[in-house]
mmCIF file of C-alpha atoms in Angstrom:
data_model
loop_
_atom_site.group_PDB
_atom_site.id
_atom_site.type_symbol
_atom_site.label_atom_id
_atom_site.label_comp_id
_atom_site.label_asym_id
_atom_site.label_seq_id
_atom_site.Cartn_x
_atom_site.Cartn_y
_atom_site.Cartn_z
ATOM 1 C CA MET A 10 95.644 83.131 113.230
ATOM 2 C CA PRO A 11 94.859 86.525 111.672
ATOM 3 C CA ASP A 12 91.261 87.135 110.644
ATOM 4 C CA VAL A 13 91.886 88.591 107.171
ATOM 5 C CA ALA A 14 93.849 87.277 104.193
ATOM 6 C CA ILE A 15 94.918 88.734 100.861
ATOM 7 C CA VAL A 16 94.278 86.181 98.122
ATOM 8 C CA GLY A 17 94.794 88.251 94.976
ATOM 9 C CA VAL A 18 96.694 91.348 93.851
ATOM 10 C CA GLY A 19 96.641 93.359 90.653
ATOM 11 C CA LEU A 20 98.349 96.439 89.250
ATOM 12 C CA HIS A 21 98.012 98.802 86.331
ATOM 13 C CA PRO A 22 101.505 100.144 85.502
ATOM 14 C CA PHE A 23 102.393 103.580 86.879
ATOM 15 C CA GLY A 24 103.355 106.406 84.517
ATOM 16 C CA ARG A 25 101.579 108.516 81.900
ATOM 17 C CA PHE A 26 98.716 107.091 79.838
ATOM 18 C CA PRO A 27 97.142 109.751 77.600
ATOM 19 C CA GLY A 28 93.574 109.007 76.644
ATOM 20 C CA LYS A 29 93.026 106.446 79.413
ATOM 21 C CA SER A 30 90.908 107.436 82.415
ATOM 22 C CA ALA A 31 91.642 106.612 86.037
ATOM 23 C CA LEU A 32 88.496 104.482 86.120
ATOM 24 C CA GLU A 33 89.715 102.436 83.152
ATOM 25 C CA MET A 34 93.051 101.881 84.877
ATOM 26 C CA GLY A 35 91.233 100.956 88.076
ATOM 27 C CA ALA A 36 89.119 98.406 86.237
ATOM 28 C CA GLU A 37 92.250 96.810 84.719
ATOM 29 C CA ALA A 38 93.910 96.524 88.144
ATOM 30 C CA ALA A 39 90.715 95.055 89.608
ATOM 31 C CA ARG A 40 90.422 92.447 86.862
ATOM 32 C CA SER A 41 94.050 91.487 87.397
ATOM 33 C CA ALA A 42 93.521 91.041 91.148
ATOM 34 C CA LEU A 43 90.343 89.025 90.583
ATOM 35 C CA ALA A 44 92.131 86.751 88.128
ATOM 36 C CA ASP A 45 94.996 86.303 90.578
ATOM 37 C CA ALA A 46 92.519 85.147 93.222
ATOM 38 C CA GLY A 47 90.605 82.962 90.758
ATOM 39 C CA VAL A 48 87.323 84.750 91.417
ATOM 40 C CA ALA A 49 84.845 86.815 89.425
ATOM 41 C CA TRP A 50 83.588 90.333 89.992
ATOM 42 C CA THR A 51 80.159 88.838 90.636
ATOM 43 C CA ASP A 52 81.668 86.957 93.620
ATOM 44 C CA MET A 53 82.567 90.200 95.384
ATOM 45 C CA GLU A 54 80.397 90.929 98.407
ATOM 46 C CA PHE A 55 81.714 94.487 98.860
ATOM 47 C CA ALA A 56 84.344 96.927 97.605
ATOM 48 C CA VAL A 57 86.294 99.882 98.972
ATOM 49 C CA GLY A 58 87.896 102.384 96.616
ATOM 50 C CA GLY A 59 90.305 105.249 97.193
ATOM 51 C CA SER A 60 91.296 108.220 95.030
ATOM 52 C CA ALA A 61 92.311 111.872 95.219
ATOM 53 C CA GLU A 62 91.269 112.923 91.710
ATOM 54 C CA VAL A 63 88.247 110.671 91.132
ATOM 55 C CA ASP A 64 85.298 112.057 93.081
ATOM 56 C CA GLN A 65 83.496 108.710 93.141
ATOM 57 C CA PRO A 66 85.733 105.665 92.693
ATOM 58 C CA ASP A 67 82.594 103.515 92.912
ATOM 59 C CA ALA A 68 81.866 104.610 89.338
ATOM 60 C CA VAL A 69 84.285 101.858 88.320
ATOM 61 C CA VAL A 70 81.308 99.484 88.567
ATOM 62 C CA ALA A 71 80.290 100.808 85.142
ATOM 63 C CA GLU A 72 83.465 99.152 83.833
ATOM 64 C CA LEU A 73 83.329 96.001 85.967
ATOM 65 C CA GLY A 74 79.601 95.266 86.105
ATOM 66 C CA LEU A 75 76.484 96.606 87.781
ATOM 67 C CA THR A 76 76.031 93.972 90.464
ATOM 68 C CA GLY A 77 74.594 96.246 93.167
ATOM 69 C CA LEU A 78 77.316 95.498 95.708
ATOM 70 C CA PRO A 79 78.039 97.970 98.551
ATOM 71 C CA PHE A 80 80.968 100.203 97.561
ATOM 72 C CA THR A 81 82.571 102.692 99.971
ATOM 73 C CA ASN A 82 84.729 105.594 98.754
ATOM 74 C CA VAL A 83 87.742 106.690 100.831
ATOM 75 C CA TYR A 84 90.134 109.634 100.675
ATOM 76 C CA ASN A 85 92.754 110.277 103.363
ATOM 77 C CA GLY A 86 95.637 112.016 101.617
ATOM 78 C CA CYS A 87 98.667 109.833 100.932
ATOM 79 C CA ALA A 88 97.350 107.392 103.554
ATOM 80 C CA THR A 89 94.255 106.695 101.429
ATOM 81 C CA ALA A 90 95.149 103.108 100.543
ATOM 82 C CA GLY A 91 96.008 102.191 104.133
ATOM 83 C CA SER A 92 92.702 103.643 105.268
ATOM 84 C CA ALA A 93 90.800 101.732 102.562
ATOM 85 C CA LEU A 94 92.553 98.488 103.457
ATOM 86 C CA GLY A 95 91.812 99.037 107.140
ATOM 87 C CA LEU A 96 88.126 99.654 106.448
ATOM 88 C CA ALA A 97 87.878 96.495 104.344
ATOM 89 C CA SER A 98 89.605 94.390 106.982
ATOM 90 C CA ARG A 99 87.242 95.638 109.687
ATOM 91 C CA MET A 100 84.224 94.743 107.557
ATOM 92 C CA ILE A 101 85.518 91.190 107.400
ATOM 93 C CA ARG A 102 86.540 91.002 111.069
ATOM 94 C CA LEU A 103 83.099 92.201 112.115
ATOM 95 C CA GLY A 104 81.497 89.448 110.064
ATOM 96 C CA GLU A 105 79.691 91.798 107.706
ATOM 97 C CA HIS A 106 81.281 90.267 104.584
ATOM 98 C CA ARG A 107 83.685 87.432 103.731
ATOM 99 C CA LEU A 108 85.113 88.403 100.311
ATOM 100 C CA GLY A 109 85.786 91.809 98.808
ATOM 101 C CA LEU A 110 87.943 94.111 96.704
ATOM 102 C CA VAL A 111 90.100 97.083 97.726
ATOM 103 C CA LEU A 112 90.948 99.392 94.840
ATOM 104 C CA GLY A 113 93.019 102.558 94.423
ATOM 105 C CA MET A 114 93.428 104.734 91.341
ATOM 106 C CA ASP A 115 94.494 108.217 90.308
ATOM 107 C CA LYS A 116 95.455 110.312 87.309
ATOM 108 C CA HIS A 117 97.455 113.361 88.381
ATOM 109 C CA SER A 118 98.680 116.106 86.087
ATOM 110 C CA GLY A 119 102.435 116.443 85.680
ATOM 111 C CA GLY A 120 104.744 118.570 87.779
ATOM 112 C CA ALA A 121 105.242 118.562 91.512
ATOM 113 C CA PHE A 122 106.900 121.970 91.158
ATOM 114 C CA THR A 123 104.050 123.945 89.692
ATOM 115 C CA ALA A 124 101.573 126.269 91.318
ATOM 116 C CA ASP A 125 98.027 126.184 90.000
ATOM 117 C CA PRO A 126 96.476 129.595 90.848
ATOM 118 C CA THR A 127 93.052 127.943 90.926
ATOM 119 C CA TRP A 128 94.077 125.910 93.936
ATOM 120 C CA TYR A 129 96.911 127.751 95.628
ATOM 121 C CA ALA A 130 96.699 131.392 94.511
ATOM 122 C CA CYS A 131 100.458 131.261 93.860
ATOM 123 C CA PRO A 132 102.359 132.667 90.861
ATOM 124 C CA PRO A 133 104.111 130.127 88.597
ATOM 125 C CA TRP A 134 107.584 131.090 89.836
ATOM 126 C CA TYR A 135 106.639 129.932 93.331
ATOM 127 C CA GLY A 136 106.538 126.319 92.265
ATOM 128 C CA GLU A 137 109.362 126.655 89.757
ATOM 129 C CA MET A 138 111.670 127.823 92.561
ATOM 130 C CA GLY A 139 110.908 124.704 94.615
ATOM 131 C CA LEU A 140 108.638 126.557 97.030
ATOM 132 C CA PHE A 141 105.546 124.430 96.491
ATOM 133 C CA LEU A 142 104.042 123.669 99.881
ATOM 134 C CA THR A 143 104.739 119.968 100.369
ATOM 135 C CA THR A 144 108.093 119.865 98.591
ATOM 136 C CA LYS A 145 109.539 122.746 100.571
ATOM 137 C CA PHE A 146 108.290 121.109 103.764
ATOM 138 C CA PHE A 147 110.008 117.831 102.941
ATOM 139 C CA GLY A 148 113.207 119.763 102.317
ATOM 140 C CA MET A 149 112.878 121.513 105.673
ATOM 141 C CA LYS A 150 112.090 118.257 107.473
ATOM 142 C CA ILE A 151 115.113 116.302 106.221
ATOM 143 C CA ASN A 152 117.358 119.352 106.634
ATOM 144 C CA ARG A 153 116.467 119.482 110.305
ATOM 145 C CA TYR A 154 116.890 115.702 110.617
ATOM 146 C CA MET A 155 120.337 115.883 109.010
ATOM 147 C CA HIS A 156 121.346 118.548 111.513
ATOM 148 C CA ASP A 157 120.094 116.538 114.482
ATOM 149 C CA PHE A 158 121.370 113.087 113.499
ATOM 150 C CA GLY A 159 124.266 113.576 111.096
ATOM 151 C CA ILE A 160 122.646 112.189 107.952
ATOM 152 C CA THR A 161 124.783 113.071 104.919
ATOM 153 C CA HIS A 162 124.010 114.285 101.407
ATOM 154 C CA ARG A 163 125.671 111.114 100.141
ATOM 155 C CA THR A 164 123.110 109.030 102.040
ATOM 156 C CA LEU A 165 120.289 110.965 100.376
ATOM 157 C CA ALA A 166 121.832 110.176 96.995
ATOM 158 C CA ARG A 167 122.301 106.499 97.868
ATOM 159 C CA VAL A 168 118.607 106.141 98.682
ATOM 160 C CA ALA A 169 117.584 107.668 95.359
ATOM 161 C CA ALA A 170 120.147 105.614 93.398
ATOM 162 C CA LYS A 171 118.787 102.433 95.011
ATOM 163 C CA ALA A 172 115.266 103.434 93.980
ATOM 164 C CA TYR A 173 116.275 103.839 90.330
ATOM 165 C CA ARG A 174 118.208 100.545 90.348
ATOM 166 C CA ASN A 175 115.162 98.742 91.695
ATOM 167 C CA GLY A 176 112.907 100.588 89.277
ATOM 168 C CA GLU A 177 114.976 99.273 86.370
ATOM 169 C CA LEU A 178 113.969 95.751 87.459
ATOM 170 C CA ASN A 179 110.287 96.637 87.725
ATOM 171 C CA PRO A 180 108.357 96.517 84.425
ATOM 172 C CA ASN A 181 105.483 98.465 86.019
ATOM 173 C CA ALA A 182 107.603 101.411 87.217
ATOM 174 C CA TYR A 183 107.493 104.916 85.752
ATOM 175 C CA ARG A 184 111.218 105.692 85.976
ATOM 176 C CA ARG A 185 113.333 102.736 84.848
ATOM 177 C CA THR A 186 116.671 104.391 84.045
ATOM 178 C CA PRO A 187 119.397 103.956 86.690
ATOM 179 C CA LEU A 188 121.140 107.125 87.876
ATOM 180 C CA SER A 189 124.457 107.321 89.662
ATOM 181 C CA GLU A 190 124.903 108.991 93.020
ATOM 182 C CA GLU A 191 126.934 111.718 91.337
ATOM 183 C CA GLU A 192 124.189 112.412 88.772
ATOM 184 C CA ILE A 193 121.674 112.678 91.586
ATOM 185 C CA LEU A 194 123.842 114.954 93.719
ATOM 186 C CA SER A 195 124.709 117.248 90.795
ATOM 187 C CA SER A 196 121.132 117.626 89.527
ATOM 188 C CA ARG A 197 119.332 120.917 90.108
ATOM 189 C CA MET A 198 118.695 121.810 93.744
ATOM 190 C CA LEU A 199 114.963 122.239 94.279
ATOM 191 C CA SER A 200 114.249 122.322 98.022
ATOM 192 C CA HIS A 201 117.516 122.183 99.935
ATOM 193 C CA PRO A 202 118.986 119.638 100.524
ATOM 194 C CA LEU A 203 116.842 117.732 98.004
ATOM 195 C CA THR A 204 117.821 117.769 94.347
ATOM 196 C CA LYS A 205 115.668 117.094 91.315
ATOM 197 C CA TYR A 206 116.223 113.327 91.274
ATOM 198 C CA MET A 207 115.586 112.878 94.996
ATOM 199 C CA PHE A 208 111.845 113.557 94.584
ATOM 200 C CA CYS A 209 109.018 111.377 93.301
ATOM 201 C CA SER A 210 106.569 112.643 90.689
ATOM 202 C CA PRO A 211 102.777 112.734 90.669
ATOM 203 C CA ASP A 212 101.548 110.382 87.933
ATOM 204 C CA GLU A 213 98.904 107.811 86.963
ATOM 205 C CA GLY A 214 98.116 104.222 87.864
ATOM 206 C CA ALA A 215 95.944 101.808 89.811
ATOM 207 C CA ALA A 216 96.285 98.836 92.153
ATOM 208 C CA ALA A 217 93.876 96.364 93.740
ATOM 209 C CA VAL A 218 93.777 93.539 96.259
ATOM 210 C CA VAL A 219 91.198 90.839 96.961
ATOM 211 C CA VAL A 220 90.657 90.248 100.685
ATOM 212 C CA CYS A 221 88.706 87.542 102.465
ATOM 213 C CA ASP A 222 88.019 85.885 105.787
ATOM 214 C CA ALA A 223 91.193 83.976 106.634
ATOM 215 C CA ASP A 224 89.159 80.833 107.333
ATOM 216 C CA VAL A 225 88.293 80.492 103.651
ATOM 217 C CA ALA A 226 91.545 81.798 102.129
ATOM 218 C CA LYS A 227 92.786 78.376 101.043
ATOM 219 C CA GLN A 228 89.707 78.059 98.832
ATOM 220 C CA TYR A 229 91.219 80.718 96.582
ATOM 221 C CA THR A 230 94.993 80.268 96.774
ATOM 222 C CA ASP A 231 97.652 77.993 98.204
ATOM 223 C CA THR A 232 99.715 81.075 99.106
ATOM 224 C CA PRO A 233 97.527 83.500 101.063
ATOM 225 C CA VAL A 234 99.190 86.460 102.735
ATOM 226 C CA TYR A 235 97.639 87.435 106.031
ATOM 227 C CA LEU A 236 96.822 91.007 106.981
ATOM 228 C CA ARG A 237 97.854 91.111 110.623
ATOM 229 C CA SER A 238 97.148 94.794 111.251
ATOM 230 C CA THR A 239 96.382 98.087 109.543
ATOM 231 C CA VAL A 240 96.492 101.273 111.629
ATOM 232 C CA THR A 241 95.974 104.941 110.764
ATOM 233 C CA ARG A 242 97.023 107.817 113.034
ATOM 234 C CA THR A 243 97.008 111.623 112.785
ATOM 235 C CA ARG A 244 99.511 114.100 114.238
ATOM 236 C CA ARG A 245 99.651 115.101 117.876
ATOM 237 C CA TYR A 246 100.168 118.641 119.130
ATOM 238 C CA GLY A 247 103.809 119.609 118.814
ATOM 239 C CA ALA A 248 104.717 117.052 116.149
ATOM 240 C CA TYR A 249 106.665 118.656 113.300
ATOM 241 C CA GLU A 250 104.308 118.181 110.354
ATOM 242 C CA VAL A 251 103.618 119.904 107.083
ATOM 243 C CA HIS A 252 100.838 122.260 108.246
ATOM 244 C CA THR A 253 101.958 122.497 111.862
ATOM 245 C CA PRO A 254 104.419 125.068 113.215
ATOM 246 C CA ALA A 255 107.350 123.751 115.207
ATOM 247 C CA ALA A 256 105.757 124.665 118.525
ATOM 248 C CA GLY A 257 104.537 122.918 121.634
ATOM 249 C CA PRO A 258 106.204 120.096 123.544
ATOM 250 C CA GLU A 259 109.567 118.953 122.217
ATOM 251 C CA HIS A 260 110.194 115.489 120.775
ATOM 252 C CA VAL A 261 106.534 114.697 120.152
ATOM 253 C CA PRO A 262 106.483 111.557 117.970
ATOM 254 C CA ALA A 263 105.348 111.765 114.367
ATOM 255 C CA PRO A 264 102.085 110.003 113.434
ATOM 256 C CA THR A 265 104.088 107.223 111.768
ATOM 257 C CA VAL A 266 105.635 106.387 115.147
ATOM 258 C CA ASP A 267 102.199 106.074 116.733
ATOM 259 C CA ALA A 268 100.748 104.079 113.817
ATOM 260 C CA ALA A 269 103.702 101.686 113.773
ATOM 261 C CA ALA A 270 103.577 101.075 117.529
ATOM 262 C CA ALA A 271 99.862 100.260 117.359
ATOM 263 C CA ALA A 272 100.326 98.056 114.277
ATOM 264 C CA TYR A 273 103.089 96.033 115.963
ATOM 265 C CA GLU A 274 100.964 95.609 119.082
ATOM 266 C CA GLN A 275 97.948 94.412 117.108
ATOM 267 C CA ALA A 276 100.090 92.030 115.060
ATOM 268 C CA GLY A 277 101.841 90.670 118.129
ATOM 269 C CA ILE A 278 105.312 91.242 116.708
ATOM 270 C CA GLY A 279 108.073 93.852 116.842
ATOM 271 C CA PRO A 280 110.293 95.687 114.347
ATOM 272 C CA GLN A 281 112.915 92.949 114.682
ATOM 273 C CA ASP A 282 110.505 90.526 113.002
ATOM 274 C CA VAL A 283 110.163 92.575 109.788
ATOM 275 C CA ASP A 284 111.909 91.016 106.768
ATOM 276 C CA ILE A 285 110.982 93.576 104.098
ATOM 277 C CA ALA A 286 109.497 97.087 104.117
ATOM 278 C CA GLN A 287 107.761 99.437 101.730
ATOM 279 C CA LEU A 288 108.120 102.998 103.049
ATOM 280 C CA GLN A 289 106.717 106.334 101.880
ATOM 281 C CA ASP A 290 109.601 107.892 99.963
ATOM 282 C CA THR A 291 108.015 111.028 98.564
ATOM 283 C CA ASP A 292 111.662 112.095 98.606
ATOM 284 C CA SER A 293 114.819 110.229 99.581
ATOM 285 C CA GLY A 294 114.878 111.996 102.934
ATOM 286 C CA ALA A 295 111.443 110.623 103.778
ATOM 287 C CA GLU A 296 112.640 107.027 103.390
ATOM 288 C CA ILE A 297 115.511 107.752 105.783
ATOM 289 C CA ILE A 298 113.258 109.313 108.408
ATOM 290 C CA HIS A 299 110.600 106.625 108.117
ATOM 291 C CA MET A 300 113.141 103.835 108.615
ATOM 292 C CA ALA A 301 113.595 105.109 112.162
ATOM 293 C CA GLU A 302 109.963 106.064 112.733
ATOM 294 C CA VAL A 303 108.772 102.493 112.109
ATOM 295 C CA GLY A 304 111.531 101.143 114.348
ATOM 296 C CA LEU A 305 113.747 99.471 111.733
ATOM 297 C CA CYS A 306 116.752 101.390 113.054
ATOM 298 C CA LYS A 307 117.637 104.175 115.455
ATOM 299 C CA ASP A 308 117.920 107.807 114.407
ATOM 300 C CA GLY A 309 121.338 108.352 112.854
ATOM 301 C CA GLU A 310 122.027 104.711 112.018
ATOM 302 C CA GLN A 311 120.842 105.143 108.436
ATOM 303 C CA ASN A 312 124.195 106.353 107.064
ATOM 304 C CA GLU A 313 125.911 103.088 107.918
ATOM 305 C CA LEU A 314 122.970 100.814 107.095
ATOM 306 C CA ILE A 315 122.394 102.291 103.659
ATOM 307 C CA ALA A 316 126.110 102.456 102.802
ATOM 308 C CA SER A 317 126.470 98.774 103.744
ATOM 309 C CA GLY A 318 123.722 97.731 101.319
ATOM 310 C CA ALA A 319 121.420 96.509 104.094
ATOM 311 C CA THR A 320 118.370 98.116 102.437
ATOM 312 C CA ALA A 321 119.155 96.804 98.939
ATOM 313 C CA ILE A 322 117.313 93.835 97.443
ATOM 314 C CA GLY A 323 119.995 91.422 98.597
ATOM 315 C CA GLY A 324 120.521 93.118 101.954
ATOM 316 C CA ALA A 325 119.470 92.151 105.454
ATOM 317 C CA LEU A 326 116.446 94.496 105.406
ATOM 318 C CA PRO A 327 115.288 95.332 101.864
ATOM 319 C CA VAL A 328 113.382 98.603 101.566
ATOM 320 C CA ASN A 329 111.258 99.677 98.562
ATOM 321 C CA THR A 330 112.255 96.750 96.384
ATOM 322 C CA ASP A 331 110.022 97.920 93.507
ATOM 323 C CA GLY A 332 111.664 101.357 93.404
ATOM 324 C CA GLY A 333 109.228 103.008 95.793
ATOM 325 C CA LEU A 334 107.592 106.318 94.951
ATOM 326 C CA ILE A 335 110.831 107.720 93.526
ATOM 327 C CA ALA A 336 110.812 105.184 90.675
ATOM 328 C CA ASN A 337 107.061 104.555 90.437
ATOM 329 C CA GLY A 338 105.678 108.023 91.053
ATOM 330 C CA GLU A 339 102.644 108.648 93.227
ATOM 331 C CA PRO A 340 99.071 108.350 92.008
ATOM 332 C CA ILE A 341 97.824 108.886 95.557
ATOM 333 C CA GLY A 342 94.893 106.474 95.682
ATOM 334 C CA ALA A 343 96.931 103.624 94.208
ATOM 335 C CA SER A 344 100.283 104.165 95.893
ATOM 336 C CA GLY A 345 99.714 102.272 99.146
ATOM 337 C CA LEU A 346 98.145 99.311 97.365
ATOM 338 C CA ARG A 347 101.200 99.242 95.089
ATOM 339 C CA GLN A 348 103.190 98.663 98.286
ATOM 340 C CA VAL A 349 100.916 95.740 99.212
ATOM 341 C CA TYR A 350 101.162 94.357 95.664
ATOM 342 C CA GLU A 351 104.953 94.317 95.968
ATOM 343 C CA LEU A 352 104.975 92.767 99.440
ATOM 344 C CA VAL A 353 102.567 90.003 98.439
ATOM 345 C CA ASN A 354 104.590 89.152 95.337
ATOM 346 C CA GLN A 355 107.832 89.129 97.335
ATOM 347 C CA MET A 356 106.321 86.925 100.026
ATOM 348 C CA ARG A 357 104.997 84.533 97.389
ATOM 349 C CA GLY A 358 108.413 84.401 95.709
ATOM 350 C CA ARG A 359 107.221 85.739 92.373
ATOM 351 C CA ALA A 360 108.863 89.185 92.145
ATOM 352 C CA GLY A 361 111.059 88.206 89.217
ATOM 353 C CA GLU A 362 114.391 89.990 88.817
ATOM 354 C CA ARG A 363 113.870 91.945 92.019
ATOM 355 C CA GLN A 364 112.990 88.925 94.167
ATOM 356 C CA VAL A 365 114.489 89.034 97.651
ATOM 357 C CA PRO A 366 116.434 85.836 98.445
ATOM 358 C CA ASN A 367 114.459 83.462 100.672
ATOM 359 C CA ALA A 368 110.944 84.849 100.283
ATOM 360 C CA PRO A 369 110.206 87.148 103.250
ATOM 361 C CA ARG A 370 107.793 86.022 105.941
ATOM 362 C CA VAL A 371 106.820 89.411 107.432
ATOM 363 C CA GLY A 372 106.372 92.656 105.516
ATOM 364 C CA LEU A 373 105.566 96.223 106.551
ATOM 365 C CA ALA A 374 103.943 98.966 104.475
ATOM 366 C CA GLN A 375 103.970 102.589 105.656
ATOM 367 C CA LEU A 376 102.277 105.695 104.252
ATOM 368 C CA TYR A 377 102.608 109.346 105.231
ATOM 369 C CA GLY A 378 100.831 112.407 103.914
ATOM 370 C CA ALA A 379 100.049 116.007 104.613
ATOM 371 C CA PRO A 380 98.952 117.483 106.929
ATOM 372 C CA GLY A 381 100.262 114.676 109.167
ATOM 373 C CA VAL A 382 98.431 111.391 108.723
ATOM 374 C CA ALA A 383 100.124 107.997 108.598
ATOM 375 C CA ALA A 384 99.104 104.394 107.997
ATOM 376 C CA VAL A 385 101.067 101.232 108.766
ATOM 377 C CA SER A 386 100.111 97.717 107.667
ATOM 378 C CA ILE A 387 101.802 94.460 108.642
ATOM 379 C CA LEU A 388 101.506 91.331 106.487
ATOM 380 C CA SER A 389 102.749 87.770 107.020
ATOM 381 C CA ARG A 390 102.637 84.456 105.237
#
């Protein structure tokens, strides 16, 4: 039996919310998760919070209540939420606490294709031409992958179209208008081979989960979801990552490969046991690459799998059933907990219009961020 259970989840919708702070959104997500678990903020023995824009996520206690609980702040790029969840689970496994909250929030300014001179010393045209650091890297990465494994432009479009279809069914998503494959393929090219509608957008939102010692989970809910493993890994020398030149030994695995292997080992299962996955789809190419990196398929098999509908909501292996980052956007601190929110709701059979038939038993959540850090979490019911 796993040592840690998730007994409540909460989400503040993702999008744009003028006049509302990240801390206010975080407090709303926390209250929702607490209500889902049937507990009060005063019951929390500890909290872990993650954010890129909020210097001190612990300041949310001013919204929730000044109870004096220990609160640890975490930032680890796009893997922030996985790192926060891992820290919380270790606190419970070590016996330090039995009940706590994990919270992520962010409020990013608009435009992935801009260049703020304050931060990057780049002229505006640099971003406008699709040359912003991370976006051009993702274009380079999938371009190389397409060359090596025969992935097609049509497959890129199918991934994005699936994201928008799923987003239409998700009342908390940022982008809820379906787009056809042709509309996606014909939209403006930004970082070859990725067009405008193949990228996610930075935005705003928050998510939270209540975790506890698995021994007491049934005190809070009849449908606990167990956290079987959460692993974070950084890049190795020679891995092709955003700040790393393509040098060194060939075929060095990406950090997602290492994180997934360790997560499966800790959970005592393999990729064949996964029923549903939430993968980092900063762009549609990333979802394709990460499918193979977490072992859900072999390199090059994605064309056929995606064309067959296997990764759709009604398919054999649903991926990003809530629309992923492409439909939801990415407030970094909240994004990974949004994945957990979706998995828990799917596994409890309460995902509404986007519910996967026969509620999944095992779910996987994967995060990847610059300069090469990944987190993989495995959940089961």
